[in-house]
PDB file of C-alpha atoms in Angstrom:
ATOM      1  CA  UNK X  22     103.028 -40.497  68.633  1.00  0.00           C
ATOM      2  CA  UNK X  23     103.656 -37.567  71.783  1.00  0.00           C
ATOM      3  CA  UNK X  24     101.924 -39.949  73.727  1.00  0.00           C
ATOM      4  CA  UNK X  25     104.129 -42.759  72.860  1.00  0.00           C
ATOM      5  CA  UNK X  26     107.396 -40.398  73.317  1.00  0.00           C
ATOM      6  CA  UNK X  27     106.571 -39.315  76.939  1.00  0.00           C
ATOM      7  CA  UNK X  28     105.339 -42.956  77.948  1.00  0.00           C
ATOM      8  CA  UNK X  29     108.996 -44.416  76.642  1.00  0.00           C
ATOM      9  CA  UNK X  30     110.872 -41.552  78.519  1.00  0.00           C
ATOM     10  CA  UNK X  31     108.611 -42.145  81.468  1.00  0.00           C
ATOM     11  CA  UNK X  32     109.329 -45.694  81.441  1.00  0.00           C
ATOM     12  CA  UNK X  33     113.566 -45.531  80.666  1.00  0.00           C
ATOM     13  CA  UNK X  34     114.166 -42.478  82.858  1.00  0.00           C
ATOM     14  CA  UNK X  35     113.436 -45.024  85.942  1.00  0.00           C
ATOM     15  CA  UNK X  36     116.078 -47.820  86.918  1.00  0.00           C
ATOM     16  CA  UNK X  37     113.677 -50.859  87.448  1.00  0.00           C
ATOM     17  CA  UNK X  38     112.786 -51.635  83.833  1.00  0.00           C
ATOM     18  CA  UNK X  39     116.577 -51.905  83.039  1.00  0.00           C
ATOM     19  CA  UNK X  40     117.280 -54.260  86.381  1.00  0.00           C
ATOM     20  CA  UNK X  41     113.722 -56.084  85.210  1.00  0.00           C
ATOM     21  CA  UNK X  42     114.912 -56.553  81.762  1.00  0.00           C
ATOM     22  CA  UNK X  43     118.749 -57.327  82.758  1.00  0.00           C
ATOM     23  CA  UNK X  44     117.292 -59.973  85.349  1.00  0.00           C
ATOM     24  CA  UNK X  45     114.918 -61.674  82.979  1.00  0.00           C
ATOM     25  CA  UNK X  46     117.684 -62.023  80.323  1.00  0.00           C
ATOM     26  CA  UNK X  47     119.819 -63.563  83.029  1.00  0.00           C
ATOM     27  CA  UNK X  48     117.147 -66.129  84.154  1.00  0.00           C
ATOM     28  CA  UNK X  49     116.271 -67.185  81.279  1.00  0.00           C
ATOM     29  CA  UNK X  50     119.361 -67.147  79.378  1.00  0.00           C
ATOM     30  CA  UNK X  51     120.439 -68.864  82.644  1.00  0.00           C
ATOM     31  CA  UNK X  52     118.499 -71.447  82.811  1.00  0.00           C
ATOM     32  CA  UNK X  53     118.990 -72.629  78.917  1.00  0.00           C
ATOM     33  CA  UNK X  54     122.626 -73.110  79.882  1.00  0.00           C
ATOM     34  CA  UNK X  55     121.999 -75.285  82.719  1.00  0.00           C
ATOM     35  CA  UNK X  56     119.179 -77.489  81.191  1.00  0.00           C
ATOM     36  CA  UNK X  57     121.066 -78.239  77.650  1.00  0.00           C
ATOM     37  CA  UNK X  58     124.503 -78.176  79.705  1.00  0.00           C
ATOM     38  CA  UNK X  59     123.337 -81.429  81.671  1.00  0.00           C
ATOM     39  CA  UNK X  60     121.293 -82.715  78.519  1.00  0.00           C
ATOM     40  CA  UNK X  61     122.193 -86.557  77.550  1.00  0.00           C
ATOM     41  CA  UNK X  62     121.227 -89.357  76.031  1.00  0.00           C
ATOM     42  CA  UNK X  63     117.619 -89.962  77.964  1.00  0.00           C
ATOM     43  CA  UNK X  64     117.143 -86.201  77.859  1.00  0.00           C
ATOM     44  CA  UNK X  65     118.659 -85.006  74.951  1.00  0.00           C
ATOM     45  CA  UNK X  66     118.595 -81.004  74.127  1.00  0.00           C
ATOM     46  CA  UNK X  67     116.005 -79.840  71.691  1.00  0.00           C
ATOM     47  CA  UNK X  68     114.677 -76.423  70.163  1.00  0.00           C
ATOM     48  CA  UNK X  69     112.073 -76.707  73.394  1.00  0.00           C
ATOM     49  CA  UNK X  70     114.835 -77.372  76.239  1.00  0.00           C
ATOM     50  CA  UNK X  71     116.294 -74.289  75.302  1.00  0.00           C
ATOM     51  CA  UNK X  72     113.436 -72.318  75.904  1.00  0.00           C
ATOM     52  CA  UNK X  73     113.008 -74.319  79.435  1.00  0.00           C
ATOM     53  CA  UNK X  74     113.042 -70.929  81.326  1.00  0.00           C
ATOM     54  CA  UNK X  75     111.074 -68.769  79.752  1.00  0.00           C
ATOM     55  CA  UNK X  76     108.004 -68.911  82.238  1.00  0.00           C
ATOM     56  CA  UNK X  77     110.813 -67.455  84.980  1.00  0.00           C
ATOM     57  CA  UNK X  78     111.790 -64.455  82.638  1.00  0.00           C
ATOM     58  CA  UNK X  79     107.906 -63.704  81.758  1.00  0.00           C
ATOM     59  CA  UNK X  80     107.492 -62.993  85.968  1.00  0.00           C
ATOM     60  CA  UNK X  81     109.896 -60.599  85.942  1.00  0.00           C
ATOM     61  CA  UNK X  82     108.408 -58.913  82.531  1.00  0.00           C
ATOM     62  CA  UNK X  83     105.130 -58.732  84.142  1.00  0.00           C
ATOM     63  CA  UNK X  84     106.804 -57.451  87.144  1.00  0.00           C
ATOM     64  CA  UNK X  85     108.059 -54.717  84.845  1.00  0.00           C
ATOM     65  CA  UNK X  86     105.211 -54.350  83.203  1.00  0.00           C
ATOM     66  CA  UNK X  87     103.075 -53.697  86.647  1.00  0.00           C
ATOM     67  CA  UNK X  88     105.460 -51.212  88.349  1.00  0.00           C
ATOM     68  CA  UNK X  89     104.995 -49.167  85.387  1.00  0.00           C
ATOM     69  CA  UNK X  90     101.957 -48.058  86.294  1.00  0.00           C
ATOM     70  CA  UNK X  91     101.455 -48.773  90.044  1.00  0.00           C
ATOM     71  CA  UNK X  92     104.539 -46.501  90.235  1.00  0.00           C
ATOM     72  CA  UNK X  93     102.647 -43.389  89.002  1.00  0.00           C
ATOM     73  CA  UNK X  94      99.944 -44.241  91.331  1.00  0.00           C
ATOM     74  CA  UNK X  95     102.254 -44.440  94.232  1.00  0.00           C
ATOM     75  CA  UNK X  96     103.904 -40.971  93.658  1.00  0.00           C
ATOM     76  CA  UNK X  97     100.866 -39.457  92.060  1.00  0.00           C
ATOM     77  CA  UNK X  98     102.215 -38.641  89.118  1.00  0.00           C
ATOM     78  CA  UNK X  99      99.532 -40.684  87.145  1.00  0.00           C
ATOM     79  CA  UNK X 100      97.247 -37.218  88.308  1.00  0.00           C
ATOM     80  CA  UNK X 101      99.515 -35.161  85.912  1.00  0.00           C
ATOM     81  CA  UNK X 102      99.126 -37.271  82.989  1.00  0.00           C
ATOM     82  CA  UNK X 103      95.721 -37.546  83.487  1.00  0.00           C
ATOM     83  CA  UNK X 104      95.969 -33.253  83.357  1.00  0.00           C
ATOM     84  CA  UNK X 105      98.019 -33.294  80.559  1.00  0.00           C
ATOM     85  CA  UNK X 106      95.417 -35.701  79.052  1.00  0.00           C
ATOM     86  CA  UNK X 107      92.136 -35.717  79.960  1.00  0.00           C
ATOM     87  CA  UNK X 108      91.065 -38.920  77.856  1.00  0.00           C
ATOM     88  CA  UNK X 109      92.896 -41.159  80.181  1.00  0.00           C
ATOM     89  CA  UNK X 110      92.349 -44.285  77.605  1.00  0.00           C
ATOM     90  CA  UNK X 111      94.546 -42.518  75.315  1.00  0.00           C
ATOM     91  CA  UNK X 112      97.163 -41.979  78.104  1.00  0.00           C
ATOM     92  CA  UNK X 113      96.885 -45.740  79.538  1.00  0.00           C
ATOM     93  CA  UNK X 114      96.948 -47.326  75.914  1.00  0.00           C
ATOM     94  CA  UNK X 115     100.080 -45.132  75.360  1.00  0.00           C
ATOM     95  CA  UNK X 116     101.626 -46.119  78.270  1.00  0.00           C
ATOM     96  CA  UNK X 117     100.639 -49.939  77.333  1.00  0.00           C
ATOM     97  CA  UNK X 118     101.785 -50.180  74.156  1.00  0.00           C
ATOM     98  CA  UNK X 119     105.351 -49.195  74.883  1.00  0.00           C
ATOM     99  CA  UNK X 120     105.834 -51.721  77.807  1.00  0.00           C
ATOM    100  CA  UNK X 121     104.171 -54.561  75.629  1.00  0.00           C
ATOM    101  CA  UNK X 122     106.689 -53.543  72.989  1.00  0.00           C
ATOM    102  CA  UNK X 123     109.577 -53.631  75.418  1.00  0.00           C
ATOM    103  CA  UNK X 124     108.161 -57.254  76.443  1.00  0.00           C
ATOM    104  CA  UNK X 125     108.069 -58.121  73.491  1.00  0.00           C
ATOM    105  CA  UNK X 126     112.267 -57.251  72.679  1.00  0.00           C
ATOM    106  CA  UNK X 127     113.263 -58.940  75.524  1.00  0.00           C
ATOM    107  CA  UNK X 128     111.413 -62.209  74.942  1.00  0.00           C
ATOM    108  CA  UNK X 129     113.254 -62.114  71.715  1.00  0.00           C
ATOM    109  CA  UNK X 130     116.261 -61.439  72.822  1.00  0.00           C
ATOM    110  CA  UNK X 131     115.871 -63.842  75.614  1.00  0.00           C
ATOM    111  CA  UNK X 132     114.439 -66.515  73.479  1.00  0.00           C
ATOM    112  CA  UNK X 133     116.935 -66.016  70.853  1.00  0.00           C
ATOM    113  CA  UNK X 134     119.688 -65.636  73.394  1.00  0.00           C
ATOM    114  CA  UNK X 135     119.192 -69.172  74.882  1.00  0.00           C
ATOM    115  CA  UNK X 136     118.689 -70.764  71.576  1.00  0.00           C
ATOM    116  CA  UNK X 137     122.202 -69.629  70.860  1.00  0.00           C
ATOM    117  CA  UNK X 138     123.729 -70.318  74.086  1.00  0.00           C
ATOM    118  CA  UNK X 139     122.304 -74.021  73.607  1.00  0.00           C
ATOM    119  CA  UNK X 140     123.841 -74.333  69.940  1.00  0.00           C
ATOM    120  CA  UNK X 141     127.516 -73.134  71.718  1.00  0.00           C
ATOM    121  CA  UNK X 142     127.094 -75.549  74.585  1.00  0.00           C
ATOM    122  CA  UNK X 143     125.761 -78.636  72.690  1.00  0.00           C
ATOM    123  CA  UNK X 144     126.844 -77.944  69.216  1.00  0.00           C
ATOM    124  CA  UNK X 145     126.268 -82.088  67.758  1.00  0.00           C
ATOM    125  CA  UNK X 146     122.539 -81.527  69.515  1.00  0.00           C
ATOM    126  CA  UNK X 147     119.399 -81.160  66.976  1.00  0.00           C
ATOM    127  CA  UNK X 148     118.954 -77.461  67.457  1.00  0.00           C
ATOM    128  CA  UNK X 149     118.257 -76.500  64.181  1.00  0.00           C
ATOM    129  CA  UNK X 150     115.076 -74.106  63.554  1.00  0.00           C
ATOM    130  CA  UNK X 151     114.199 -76.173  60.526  1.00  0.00           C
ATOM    131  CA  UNK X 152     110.215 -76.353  61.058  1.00  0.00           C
ATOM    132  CA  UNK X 153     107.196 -73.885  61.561  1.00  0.00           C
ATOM    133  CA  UNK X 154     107.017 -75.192  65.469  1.00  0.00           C
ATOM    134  CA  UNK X 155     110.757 -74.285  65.891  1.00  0.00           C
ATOM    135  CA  UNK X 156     110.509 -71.012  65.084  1.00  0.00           C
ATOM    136  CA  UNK X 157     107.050 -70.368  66.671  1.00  0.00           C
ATOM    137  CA  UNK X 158     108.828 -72.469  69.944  1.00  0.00           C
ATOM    138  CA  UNK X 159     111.565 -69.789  69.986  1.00  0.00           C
ATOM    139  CA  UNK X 160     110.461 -66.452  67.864  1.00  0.00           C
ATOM    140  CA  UNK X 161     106.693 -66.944  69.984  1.00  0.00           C
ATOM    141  CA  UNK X 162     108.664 -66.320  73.255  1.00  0.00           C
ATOM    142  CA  UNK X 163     108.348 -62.361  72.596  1.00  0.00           C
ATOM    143  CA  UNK X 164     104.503 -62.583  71.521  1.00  0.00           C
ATOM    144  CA  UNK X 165     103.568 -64.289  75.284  1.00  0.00           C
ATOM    145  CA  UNK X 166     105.792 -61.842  77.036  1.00  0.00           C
ATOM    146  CA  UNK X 167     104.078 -58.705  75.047  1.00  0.00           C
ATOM    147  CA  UNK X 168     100.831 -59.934  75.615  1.00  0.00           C
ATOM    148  CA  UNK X 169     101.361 -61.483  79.616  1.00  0.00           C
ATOM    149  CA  UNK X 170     102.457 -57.501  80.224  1.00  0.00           C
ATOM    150  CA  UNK X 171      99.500 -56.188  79.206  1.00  0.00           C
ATOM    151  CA  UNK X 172      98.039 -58.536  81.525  1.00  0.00           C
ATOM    152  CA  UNK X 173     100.348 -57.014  84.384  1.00  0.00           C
ATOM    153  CA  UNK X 174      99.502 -53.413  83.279  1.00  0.00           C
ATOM    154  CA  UNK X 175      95.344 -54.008  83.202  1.00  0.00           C
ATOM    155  CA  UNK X 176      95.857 -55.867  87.084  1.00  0.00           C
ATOM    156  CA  UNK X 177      98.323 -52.649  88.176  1.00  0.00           C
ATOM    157  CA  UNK X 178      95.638 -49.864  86.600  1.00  0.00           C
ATOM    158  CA  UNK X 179      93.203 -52.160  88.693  1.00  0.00           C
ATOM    159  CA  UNK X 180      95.002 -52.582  91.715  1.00  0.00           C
ATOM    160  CA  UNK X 181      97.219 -49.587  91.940  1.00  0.00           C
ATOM    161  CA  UNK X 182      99.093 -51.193  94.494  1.00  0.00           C
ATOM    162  CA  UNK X 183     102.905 -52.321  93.354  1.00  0.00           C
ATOM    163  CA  UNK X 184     102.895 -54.986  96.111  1.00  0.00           C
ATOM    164  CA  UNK X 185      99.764 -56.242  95.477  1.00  0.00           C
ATOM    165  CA  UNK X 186      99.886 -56.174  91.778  1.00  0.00           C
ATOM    166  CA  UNK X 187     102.944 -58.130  91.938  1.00  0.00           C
ATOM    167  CA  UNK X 188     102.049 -60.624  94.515  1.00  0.00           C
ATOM    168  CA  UNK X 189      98.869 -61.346  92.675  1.00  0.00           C
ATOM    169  CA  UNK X 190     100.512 -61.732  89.246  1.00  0.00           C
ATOM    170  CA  UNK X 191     103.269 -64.098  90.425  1.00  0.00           C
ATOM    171  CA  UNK X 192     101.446 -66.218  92.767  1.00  0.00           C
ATOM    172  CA  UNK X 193      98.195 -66.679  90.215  1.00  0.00           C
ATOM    173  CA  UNK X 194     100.719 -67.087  87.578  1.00  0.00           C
ATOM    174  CA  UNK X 195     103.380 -69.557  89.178  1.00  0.00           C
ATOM    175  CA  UNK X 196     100.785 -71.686  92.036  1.00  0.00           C
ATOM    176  CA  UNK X 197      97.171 -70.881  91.197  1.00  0.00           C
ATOM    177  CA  UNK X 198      96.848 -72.475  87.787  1.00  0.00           C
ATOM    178  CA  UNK X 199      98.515 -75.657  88.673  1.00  0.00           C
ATOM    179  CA  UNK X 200      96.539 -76.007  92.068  1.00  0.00           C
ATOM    180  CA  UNK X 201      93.244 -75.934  89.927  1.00  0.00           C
ATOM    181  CA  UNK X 202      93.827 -79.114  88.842  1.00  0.00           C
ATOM    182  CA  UNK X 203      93.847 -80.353  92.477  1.00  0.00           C
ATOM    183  CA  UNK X 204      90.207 -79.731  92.299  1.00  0.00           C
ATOM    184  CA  UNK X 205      88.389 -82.981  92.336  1.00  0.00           C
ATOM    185  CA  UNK X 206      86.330 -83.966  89.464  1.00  0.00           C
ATOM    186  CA  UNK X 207      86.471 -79.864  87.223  1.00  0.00           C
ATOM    187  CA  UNK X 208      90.106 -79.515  87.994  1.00  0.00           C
ATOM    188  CA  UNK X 209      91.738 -80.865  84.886  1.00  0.00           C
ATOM    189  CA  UNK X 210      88.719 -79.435  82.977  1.00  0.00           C
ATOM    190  CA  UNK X 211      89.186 -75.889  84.145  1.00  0.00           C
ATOM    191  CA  UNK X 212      92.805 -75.752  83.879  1.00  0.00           C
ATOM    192  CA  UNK X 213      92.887 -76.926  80.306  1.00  0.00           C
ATOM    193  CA  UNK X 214      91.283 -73.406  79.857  1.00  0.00           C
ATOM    194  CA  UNK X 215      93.308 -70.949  82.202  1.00  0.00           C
ATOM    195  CA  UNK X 216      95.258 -68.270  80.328  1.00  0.00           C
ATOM    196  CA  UNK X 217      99.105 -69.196  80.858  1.00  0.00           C
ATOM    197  CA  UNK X 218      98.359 -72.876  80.300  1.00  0.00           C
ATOM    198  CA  UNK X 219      96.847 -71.547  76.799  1.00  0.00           C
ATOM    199  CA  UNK X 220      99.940 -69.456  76.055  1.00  0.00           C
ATOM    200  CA  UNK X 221     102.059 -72.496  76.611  1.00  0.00           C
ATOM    201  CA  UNK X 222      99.783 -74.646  73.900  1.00  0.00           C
ATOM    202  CA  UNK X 223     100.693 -71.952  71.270  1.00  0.00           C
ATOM    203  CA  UNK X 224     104.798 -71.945  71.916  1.00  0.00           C
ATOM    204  CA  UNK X 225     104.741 -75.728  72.291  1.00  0.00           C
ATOM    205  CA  UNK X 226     102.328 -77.636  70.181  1.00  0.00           C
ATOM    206  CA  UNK X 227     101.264 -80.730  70.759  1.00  0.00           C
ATOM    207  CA  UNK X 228     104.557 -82.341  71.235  1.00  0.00           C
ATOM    208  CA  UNK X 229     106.351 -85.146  69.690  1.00  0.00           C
ATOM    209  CA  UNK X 230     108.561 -84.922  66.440  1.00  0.00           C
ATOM    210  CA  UNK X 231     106.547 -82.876  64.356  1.00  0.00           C
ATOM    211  CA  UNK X 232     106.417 -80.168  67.233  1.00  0.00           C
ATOM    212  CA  UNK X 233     109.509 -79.426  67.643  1.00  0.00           C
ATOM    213  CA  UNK X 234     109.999 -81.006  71.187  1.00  0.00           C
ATOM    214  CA  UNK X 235     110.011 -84.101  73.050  1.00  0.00           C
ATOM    215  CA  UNK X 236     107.565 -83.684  75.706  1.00  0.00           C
ATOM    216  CA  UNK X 237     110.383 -85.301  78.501  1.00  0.00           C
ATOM    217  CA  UNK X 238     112.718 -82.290  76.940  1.00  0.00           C
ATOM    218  CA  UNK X 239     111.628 -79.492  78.153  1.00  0.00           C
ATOM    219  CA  UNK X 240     108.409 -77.804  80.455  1.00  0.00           C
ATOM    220  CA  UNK X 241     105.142 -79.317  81.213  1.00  0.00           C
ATOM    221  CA  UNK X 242     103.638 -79.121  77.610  1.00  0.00           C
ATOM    222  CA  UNK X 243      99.985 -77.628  78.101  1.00  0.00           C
ATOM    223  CA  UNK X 244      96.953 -79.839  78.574  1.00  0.00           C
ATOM    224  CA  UNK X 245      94.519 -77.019  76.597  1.00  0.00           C
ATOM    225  CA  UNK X 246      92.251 -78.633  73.689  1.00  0.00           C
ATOM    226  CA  UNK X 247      92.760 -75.333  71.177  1.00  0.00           C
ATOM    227  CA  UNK X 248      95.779 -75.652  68.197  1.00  0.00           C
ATOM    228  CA  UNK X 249      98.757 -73.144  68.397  1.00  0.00           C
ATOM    229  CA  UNK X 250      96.990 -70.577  66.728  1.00  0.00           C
ATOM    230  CA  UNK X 251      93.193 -70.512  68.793  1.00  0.00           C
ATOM    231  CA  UNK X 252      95.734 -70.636  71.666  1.00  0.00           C
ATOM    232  CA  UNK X 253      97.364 -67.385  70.448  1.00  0.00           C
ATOM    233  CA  UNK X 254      94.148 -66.050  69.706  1.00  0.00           C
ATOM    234  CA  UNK X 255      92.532 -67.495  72.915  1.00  0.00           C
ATOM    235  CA  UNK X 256      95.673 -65.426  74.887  1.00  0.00           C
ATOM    236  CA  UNK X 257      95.569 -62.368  73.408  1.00  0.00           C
ATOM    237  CA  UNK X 258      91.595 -61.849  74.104  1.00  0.00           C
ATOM    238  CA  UNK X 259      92.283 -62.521  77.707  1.00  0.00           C
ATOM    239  CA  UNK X 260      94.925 -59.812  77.939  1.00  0.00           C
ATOM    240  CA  UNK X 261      92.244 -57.068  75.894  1.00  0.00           C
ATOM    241  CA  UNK X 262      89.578 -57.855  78.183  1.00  0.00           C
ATOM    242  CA  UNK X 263      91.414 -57.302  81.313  1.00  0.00           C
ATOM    243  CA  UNK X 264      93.025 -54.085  79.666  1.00  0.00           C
ATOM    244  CA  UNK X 265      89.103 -53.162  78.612  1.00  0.00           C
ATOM    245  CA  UNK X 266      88.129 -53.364  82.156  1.00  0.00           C
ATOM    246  CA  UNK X 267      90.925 -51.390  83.667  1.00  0.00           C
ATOM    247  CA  UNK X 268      90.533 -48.776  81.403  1.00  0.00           C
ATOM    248  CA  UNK X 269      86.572 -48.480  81.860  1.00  0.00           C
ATOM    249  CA  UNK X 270      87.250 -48.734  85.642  1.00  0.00           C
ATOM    250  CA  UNK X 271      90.139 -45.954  85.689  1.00  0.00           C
ATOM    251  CA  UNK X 272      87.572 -43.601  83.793  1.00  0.00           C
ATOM    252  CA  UNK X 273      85.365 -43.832  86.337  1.00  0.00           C
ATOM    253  CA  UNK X 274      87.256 -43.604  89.459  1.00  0.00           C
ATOM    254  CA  UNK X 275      89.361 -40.718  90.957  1.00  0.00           C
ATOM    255  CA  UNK X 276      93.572 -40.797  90.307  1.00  0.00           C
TER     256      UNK X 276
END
């Protein structure tokens, strides 16, 4: 639990978590407003199109997540913790716990957030959370954003570079998975297995009624073969073995 208490003082005594988590809540809070504000009759606003921007607020969350740690590297401060504690997995999981559960309050709020601003805007709409894929659509928001900053943290122990943990994150993240598919012949094959393409299976189902969103409503939905909860599953083993590897690699290397 000290290691727990020093990692969340670490993390709030610095000003870009709160501008991170202010600016995610704005973008995706943001773009709910727009999408359901201009929603009609051949795109009408459902649980899903309020949740439209949650891929822009999980950047900025793994943005957070990365400069967390890249930070310490930069002003070598990660050298004292390492001091302080000498089993440097204990410090690192410490330290990645308490972003992932700061991810994981934002998405929630975020998710929540634009769910409501939806139900003010288009209050005659179909916004109820009246099924299991509602509330996974909406309350699952804070799972992905936990588990995509874990991600973040196992590429900025790897890395330990905050410009070139962040460029990698956003540009895999927002251009590398859908230019797979421009592969000819493997492309569709290999995307239907990359990691954020997964994540988006488990908040969005399969689409249709029964899903909780109509798939012209809201974002791409995902083209991966695994239910909502393999997806979840699927997701969250990605992030651990990237954190694994970080770990094992920060062991071995000097601070």
């Amino acid at each position: 639990m000290t290691l727990l208490a020093v990692e969340r003082i670490k993390l709030f005594t610095t000003r870009s978590p709160w501008w991170c988590a202010l600016i995610a809540l704005v973008i995706t809070i943001g773009f709910s407003a727009l999408v359901v504000g201009n929603s009609g009759d051949e795109f009408p606003a459902t649980v899903a199109s309020t949740q439209f921007g949650y891929s822009f607020g999980m950047a900025v969350i793994m943005v957070l997540a990365a400069l967390s740690v890249t930070t310490e590297y930069r002003f070598g401060t990660i050298r004292t913790t390492f001091q302080a504690v000498p089993h440097r997995a204990s410090a690192l999981l410490a330290k990645t716990t308490v972003v992932a559960l700061l991810a994981l309050v934002i998405g929630e709020i975020s998710a929540f957030g634009s769910w409501a601003i939806g139900t003010v805007l288009k209050p005659n709409a179909d916004l109820a959370l009246d099924s299991g894929a509602d509330w996974i659509n909406v309350a699952g928001v804070g799972v992905v954003y936990a588990l995509a900053a874990v991600i973040a943290v196992a590429v900025g122990i790897l890395l330990r570079h905050s410009a070139g943990a962040i460029a990698l994150l956003l540009i895999y993240m927002l251009a590398v998975e859908s230019l797979v598919r421009l592969i000819p012949s493997i492309g569709d094959d290999i995307y239907e297995w990359m990691p954020f393409n997964v994540a988006n299976k488990f908040l969005t189902g399969s689409g249709g009624a029964n899903a909780g969103r109509d798939a012209a409503a809201g974002a791409p939905l995902s083209t991966s073969p695994l239910d909502q909860g393999w997806a979840l599953v699927y997701f969250a083993g990605v992030a651990a073995v990237l954190l694994i590897i970080a770990i094992s690699t920060a062991k071995r290397r000097d601070a």
